[in-house]
DNA sequence: GTTGAGCGTT
């Protein structure tokens, strides 16, 4: 929802979007509007929020009607302290619903949804780093970026590792429900949230239902776990102890229908390529093995 | 009352 109360973005075309980073989670569009409106005609102020919680995600979009005004706002407000935090103002790189934004944050046209050309709005870090690097170079003030970057990455890796090991220790399946993917932080509170929400959701999405009656699909290769046809085979195999000479015993026990069927199939297959005698021999071997 | 390096409203 935009600052002006309508649902959806207003007047998408021909506006210049600024991305305002590092705002307080309590900062509202109403706080930002007067600040930015000083430098030109602000068409919209929008603060993305977490879908579930409604929390601010810590950044905002301010849309100007005119580029020069937006530019001026960038110059004047980038680095300004708002609500005790030094905000960063820059031209927005991406647009809502994947509009292409030209240089200077102007929304030009919606990107077609086809995959054929261009890239979808995948979160590939590459293009972002471009503008970030450029941007970071520009602002050499504040705490040294290099260290910050390194720390950020280290922190990320650490988090990832932690997550990985956690998920490893908990049974596999790394799938995260899509609702969580776009969530903002990776902070400890998020971990907390995640943990909590998992325990709240009935039967966590990760853990498979412990029900022992998982019928295996008979014609597919088994999913590595659970009751599989292999297990059947083992059972059947276990009927015949390995050490026993099969020849002596074969008559005394009747092979299960499944074994018989398998053998027949095998025989037919073998006979396709070999002459009957060889096929019969091989079959015999197979039966003995079984 | 928490978070934080993040690009979009249903």
Coordinates of C-alpha atoms (C1' of nucleotides) in Angstrom, one line a residue:
Chain A
X1 CA 0.0 0.0 0.0
X2 CA 1.3 3.3 -0.9
X3 CA 1.6 6.4 1.2
X4 CA -1.5 7.8 -0.3
X5 CA -3.8 5.1 0.8
X6 CA -4.6 3.5 -2.5
X7 CA -3.8 -0.1 -2.9
X8 CA -1.0 -0.8 -5.3
X9 CA 1.4 1.6 -6.7
X10 CA 0.2 4.8 -8.1
X11 CA 1.3 6.3 -11.3
X12 CA 3.9 3.8 -12.0
X13 CA 5.0 5.3 -15.2
X14 CA 7.3 8.2 -15.5
X15 CA 8.4 8.3 -12.0
X16 CA 11.8 8.1 -10.4
X17 CA 12.2 5.7 -7.6
X18 CA 14.6 6.2 -4.8
X19 CA 15.5 3.5 -2.5
X20 CA 15.9 4.6 1.0
X21 CA 17.9 2.2 3.1
X22 CA 18.7 2.0 6.7
X23 CA 15.6 3.6 8.0
X24 CA 14.4 2.6 11.5
X25 CA 11.8 -0.1 11.7
X26 CA 9.6 2.4 13.2
X27 CA 9.9 5.0 10.6
X28 CA 6.8 5.4 8.6
X29 CA 5.9 6.8 5.2
X30 CA 4.5 9.8 6.9
X31 CA 7.8 10.5 8.5
X32 CA 9.6 10.3 5.2
X33 CA 7.2 12.2 3.1
X34 CA 7.8 15.7 4.4
X35 CA 11.5 15.1 4.4
X36 CA 11.6 14.1 0.8
X37 CA 8.9 16.4 -0.4
X38 CA 11.1 19.3 0.4
X39 CA 13.2 18.6 -2.7
X40 CA 10.5 18.0 -5.2
X41 CA 7.2 16.5 -6.0
X42 CA 6.9 13.1 -4.2
X43 CA 4.4 10.9 -5.9
X44 CA 4.6 8.1 -3.5
X45 CA 6.3 6.8 -0.4
X46 CA 6.2 3.1 0.2
X47 CA 7.7 1.1 2.9
X48 CA 7.8 -2.6 2.2
X49 CA 6.6 -4.7 5.0
X50 CA 6.9 -8.2 6.0
X51 CA 3.9 -10.0 4.7
X52 CA 3.2 -12.0 7.8
X53 CA 4.2 -9.7 10.6
X54 CA 3.6 -6.3 8.9
X55 CA 6.9 -5.1 10.2
X56 CA 8.8 -2.6 8.3
X57 CA 11.7 -4.2 6.4
X58 CA 13.9 -1.3 7.1
X59 CA 13.9 0.5 3.8
X60 CA 11.6 2.6 1.7
X61 CA 10.8 3.7 -1.7
X62 CA 10.2 7.3 -2.5
X63 CA 9.0 8.1 -5.9
X64 CA 9.5 11.4 -7.5
X65 CA 7.8 12.9 -10.5
X66 CA 10.9 14.5 -11.8
X67 CA 14.4 13.1 -12.1
X68 CA 16.3 16.2 -11.2
X69 CA 14.3 16.5 -8.0
X70 CA 15.0 12.9 -7.2
X71 CA 18.6 13.5 -7.9
X72 CA 18.6 16.5 -5.6
X73 CA 17.0 14.4 -2.9
X74 CA 19.7 11.8 -3.2
X75 CA 22.3 14.4 -2.8
X76 CA 20.7 16.1 0.1
X77 CA 19.3 13.2 2.0
X78 CA 21.8 10.5 1.5
X79 CA 23.6 10.2 4.7
X80 CA 21.1 12.2 6.6
X81 CA 20.3 11.0 10.1
X82 CA 16.6 10.1 10.4
X83 CA 15.3 8.7 13.6
X84 CA 18.8 8.3 14.8
X85 CA 19.9 6.3 11.8
X86 CA 22.0 7.4 8.9
X87 CA 19.8 6.7 5.9
X88 CA 21.1 5.9 2.5
X89 CA 19.3 7.3 -0.5
X90 CA 19.9 6.0 -4.0
X91 CA 18.1 5.4 -7.2
X92 CA 16.2 2.2 -7.0
X93 CA 17.5 -0.6 -9.1
X94 CA 14.5 -2.8 -9.5
X95 CA 10.9 -2.0 -9.8
X96 CA 7.8 -3.5 -8.5
X97 CA 6.6 -6.5 -10.5
X98 CA 9.9 -6.6 -12.2
X99 CA 9.6 -3.5 -14.2
X100 CA 12.8 -2.5 -15.8
X101 CA 14.3 0.5 -14.3
X102 CA 16.6 2.5 -16.4
X103 CA 19.5 4.3 -15.1
X104 CA 18.4 6.9 -12.7
X105 CA 15.6 4.7 -11.4
X106 CA 13.1 5.6 -13.9
X107 CA 10.5 2.9 -14.6
X108 CA 10.3 2.2 -18.2
X109 CA 8.3 -0.8 -19.0
X110 CA 7.1 -4.0 -17.5
X111 CA 9.4 -6.9 -18.2
X112 CA 7.6 -9.7 -20.0
X113 CA 7.2 -12.7 -17.9
X114 CA 8.7 -15.0 -20.5
X115 CA 11.9 -16.6 -19.5
X116 CA 13.3 -16.4 -22.9
X117 CA 15.0 -13.2 -22.6
X118 CA 16.7 -11.2 -19.9
X119 CA 16.7 -12.5 -16.5
X120 CA 13.8 -13.0 -14.3
X121 CA 14.0 -11.3 -10.9
X122 CA 16.2 -13.9 -9.6
X123 CA 18.1 -12.7 -6.6
X124 CA 21.4 -13.3 -8.3
X125 CA 23.8 -11.1 -6.5
X126 CA 25.8 -10.1 -9.5
X127 CA 24.0 -7.1 -10.9
X128 CA 23.3 -5.8 -7.5
X129 CA 27.0 -5.8 -6.6
X130 CA 27.6 -3.6 -9.6
X131 CA 25.6 -0.8 -8.4
X132 CA 26.5 -1.4 -4.9
X133 CA 30.1 -1.2 -5.6
X134 CA 29.7 1.9 -7.5
X135 CA 27.7 3.3 -4.7
X136 CA 29.9 2.2 -2.0
X137 CA 32.9 3.8 -3.6
X138 CA 31.0 7.0 -3.8
X139 CA 30.4 7.0 -0.1
X140 CA 33.7 6.6 1.5
X141 CA 32.5 8.1 4.7
X142 CA 31.1 6.1 7.6
X143 CA 32.6 3.0 8.8
X144 CA 35.1 1.4 6.5
X145 CA 33.2 -0.6 4.0
X146 CA 35.9 -3.2 3.4
X147 CA 35.8 -4.4 6.9
X148 CA 32.1 -4.2 6.9
X149 CA 31.8 -6.2 3.8
X150 CA 34.1 -8.8 5.0
X151 CA 32.3 -9.1 8.2
X152 CA 29.0 -9.3 6.4
X153 CA 30.2 -12.2 4.3
X154 CA 31.7 -13.9 7.2
X155 CA 28.6 -13.5 9.1
X156 CA 26.6 -14.9 6.2
X157 CA 28.8 -17.8 5.8
X158 CA 28.7 -18.5 9.5
X159 CA 25.0 -18.3 9.4
X160 CA 24.8 -20.5 6.4
X161 CA 27.0 -23.0 8.1
X162 CA 25.1 -22.9 11.2
X163 CA 22.0 -23.5 9.3
X164 CA 23.5 -26.3 7.3
X165 CA 24.7 -28.1 10.3
X166 CA 21.4 -27.6 12.0
X167 CA 19.5 -29.0 9.1
X168 CA 21.9 -31.8 8.9
X169 CA 21.4 -32.8 12.4
X170 CA 17.7 -32.6 12.0
X171 CA 17.1 -34.9 9.1
X172 CA 17.6 -33.6 5.7
X173 CA 15.3 -31.6 3.5
X174 CA 16.5 -28.1 3.2
X175 CA 13.3 -26.8 1.8
X176 CA 12.1 -23.7 3.4
X177 CA 8.5 -22.7 3.0
X178 CA 8.4 -19.9 0.5
X179 CA 6.8 -17.6 2.9
X180 CA 10.0 -17.5 4.9
X181 CA 12.3 -17.0 2.0
X182 CA 11.9 -13.4 1.5
X183 CA 12.1 -12.6 5.1
X184 CA 14.4 -9.8 5.9
X185 CA 17.1 -10.6 8.3
X186 CA 19.3 -13.4 9.3
X187 CA 19.6 -12.1 12.8
X188 CA 19.3 -14.0 15.9
X189 CA 15.8 -12.9 16.2
X190 CA 15.0 -14.4 12.9
X191 CA 16.4 -17.6 14.0
X192 CA 14.3 -17.3 17.1
X193 CA 11.3 -16.6 15.0
X194 CA 12.0 -19.4 12.7
X195 CA 12.5 -21.8 15.5
X196 CA 9.3 -20.6 17.2
X197 CA 7.2 -20.8 14.1
X198 CA 8.4 -24.2 13.4
X199 CA 7.4 -25.5 16.7
X200 CA 4.1 -23.8 16.4
X201 CA 3.2 -25.1 13.0
X202 CA 1.7 -28.4 13.4
X203 CA 4.3 -30.9 12.3
X204 CA 7.1 -28.9 11.1
X205 CA 7.5 -28.7 7.4
X206 CA 10.9 -30.3 7.6
X207 CA 10.1 -33.4 9.5
X208 CA 8.3 -36.0 7.6
X209 CA 5.3 -37.5 9.2
X210 CA 6.5 -40.4 11.3
X211 CA 3.7 -42.6 10.1
X212 CA 5.2 -46.0 9.4
X213 CA 2.6 -46.8 6.8
X214 CA 4.2 -45.1 3.9
X215 CA 3.3 -47.3 1.0
X216 CA 6.1 -47.3 -1.4
X217 CA 5.3 -46.6 -5.0
X218 CA 5.9 -50.0 -6.6
X219 CA 7.2 -49.0 -10.0
X220 CA 9.6 -46.2 -9.1
X221 CA 13.0 -46.4 -7.6
X222 CA 12.6 -46.0 -3.9
X223 CA 13.3 -42.8 -2.2
X224 CA 16.3 -44.1 -0.3
X225 CA 14.3 -44.4 2.9
X226 CA 11.2 -46.0 4.0
X227 CA 9.9 -49.4 3.0
X228 CA 11.1 -50.2 -0.4
X229 CA 10.9 -53.0 -2.8
X230 CA 14.5 -53.7 -1.8
X231 CA 13.2 -54.4 1.6
X232 CA 10.9 -56.9 0.1
X233 CA 13.7 -58.5 -1.6
X234 CA 15.7 -58.7 1.5
X235 CA 12.9 -60.3 3.2
X236 CA 12.6 -62.9 0.5
X237 CA 16.3 -63.3 0.4
X238 CA 16.3 -63.9 4.1
X239 CA 14.1 -66.9 3.6
X240 CA 17.1 -68.7 2.2
X241 CA 20.1 -68.6 4.4
X242 CA 23.3 -67.8 2.4
X243 CA 25.3 -70.7 3.5
X244 CA 22.9 -73.4 2.4
X245 CA 23.5 -75.0 -0.8
X246 CA 20.6 -74.0 -2.9
X247 CA 20.5 -77.1 -4.9
X248 CA 19.8 -79.3 -2.0
X249 CA 17.1 -77.1 -0.7
X250 CA 15.5 -75.8 -3.7
X251 CA 12.9 -78.5 -3.9
X252 CA 12.0 -78.3 -0.3
X253 CA 10.8 -74.7 -0.5
X254 CA 8.7 -73.2 -3.1
X255 CA 9.9 -69.8 -4.4
X256 CA 7.6 -67.0 -3.9
X257 CA 5.4 -66.0 -6.8
X258 CA 7.4 -62.8 -7.1
X259 CA 10.7 -64.7 -7.5
X260 CA 9.1 -66.9 -10.1
X261 CA 7.8 -63.9 -12.0
X262 CA 11.2 -62.3 -11.9
X263 CA 12.9 -65.4 -13.1
X264 CA 10.5 -65.7 -16.0
X265 CA 11.1 -62.2 -17.0
X266 CA 14.8 -62.6 -16.8
X267 CA 14.6 -65.7 -18.8
X268 CA 12.7 -64.0 -21.5
X269 CA 15.1 -61.3 -21.6
X270 CA 18.1 -63.5 -21.8
X271 CA 16.5 -65.5 -24.5
X272 CA 16.3 -62.5 -26.6
X273 CA 20.0 -62.3 -26.9
X274 CA 21.4 -65.7 -26.2
X275 CA 20.5 -69.1 -27.2
X276 CA 18.3 -71.2 -25.0
X277 CA 21.0 -73.2 -23.3
X278 CA 23.0 -70.3 -22.2
X279 CA 20.0 -68.5 -21.1
X280 CA 18.9 -71.5 -19.0
X281 CA 22.3 -71.7 -17.4
X282 CA 22.3 -68.1 -16.5
X283 CA 18.9 -68.3 -15.2
X284 CA 19.9 -71.2 -13.0
X285 CA 22.7 -69.1 -11.6
X286 CA 20.3 -66.4 -10.9
X287 CA 18.0 -68.7 -9.1
X288 CA 20.8 -70.0 -7.1
X289 CA 21.8 -66.6 -6.1
X290 CA 18.3 -65.8 -5.0
Chain B
dG1 C1' 10.5 -3.9 23.3
dT2 C1' 14.0 -7.1 19.6
dT3 C1' 16.3 -7.0 14.0
dG4 C1' 19.8 -4.5 10.0
dA5 C1' 23.6 -4.4 4.3
dG6 C1' 18.2 -5.0 2.5
dC7 C1' 15.0 -3.3 -4.1
dG8 C1' 8.5 -2.9 -4.3
dT9 C1' 2.3 -2.5 -2.5
dT10 C1' -2.7 -7.9 -3.4

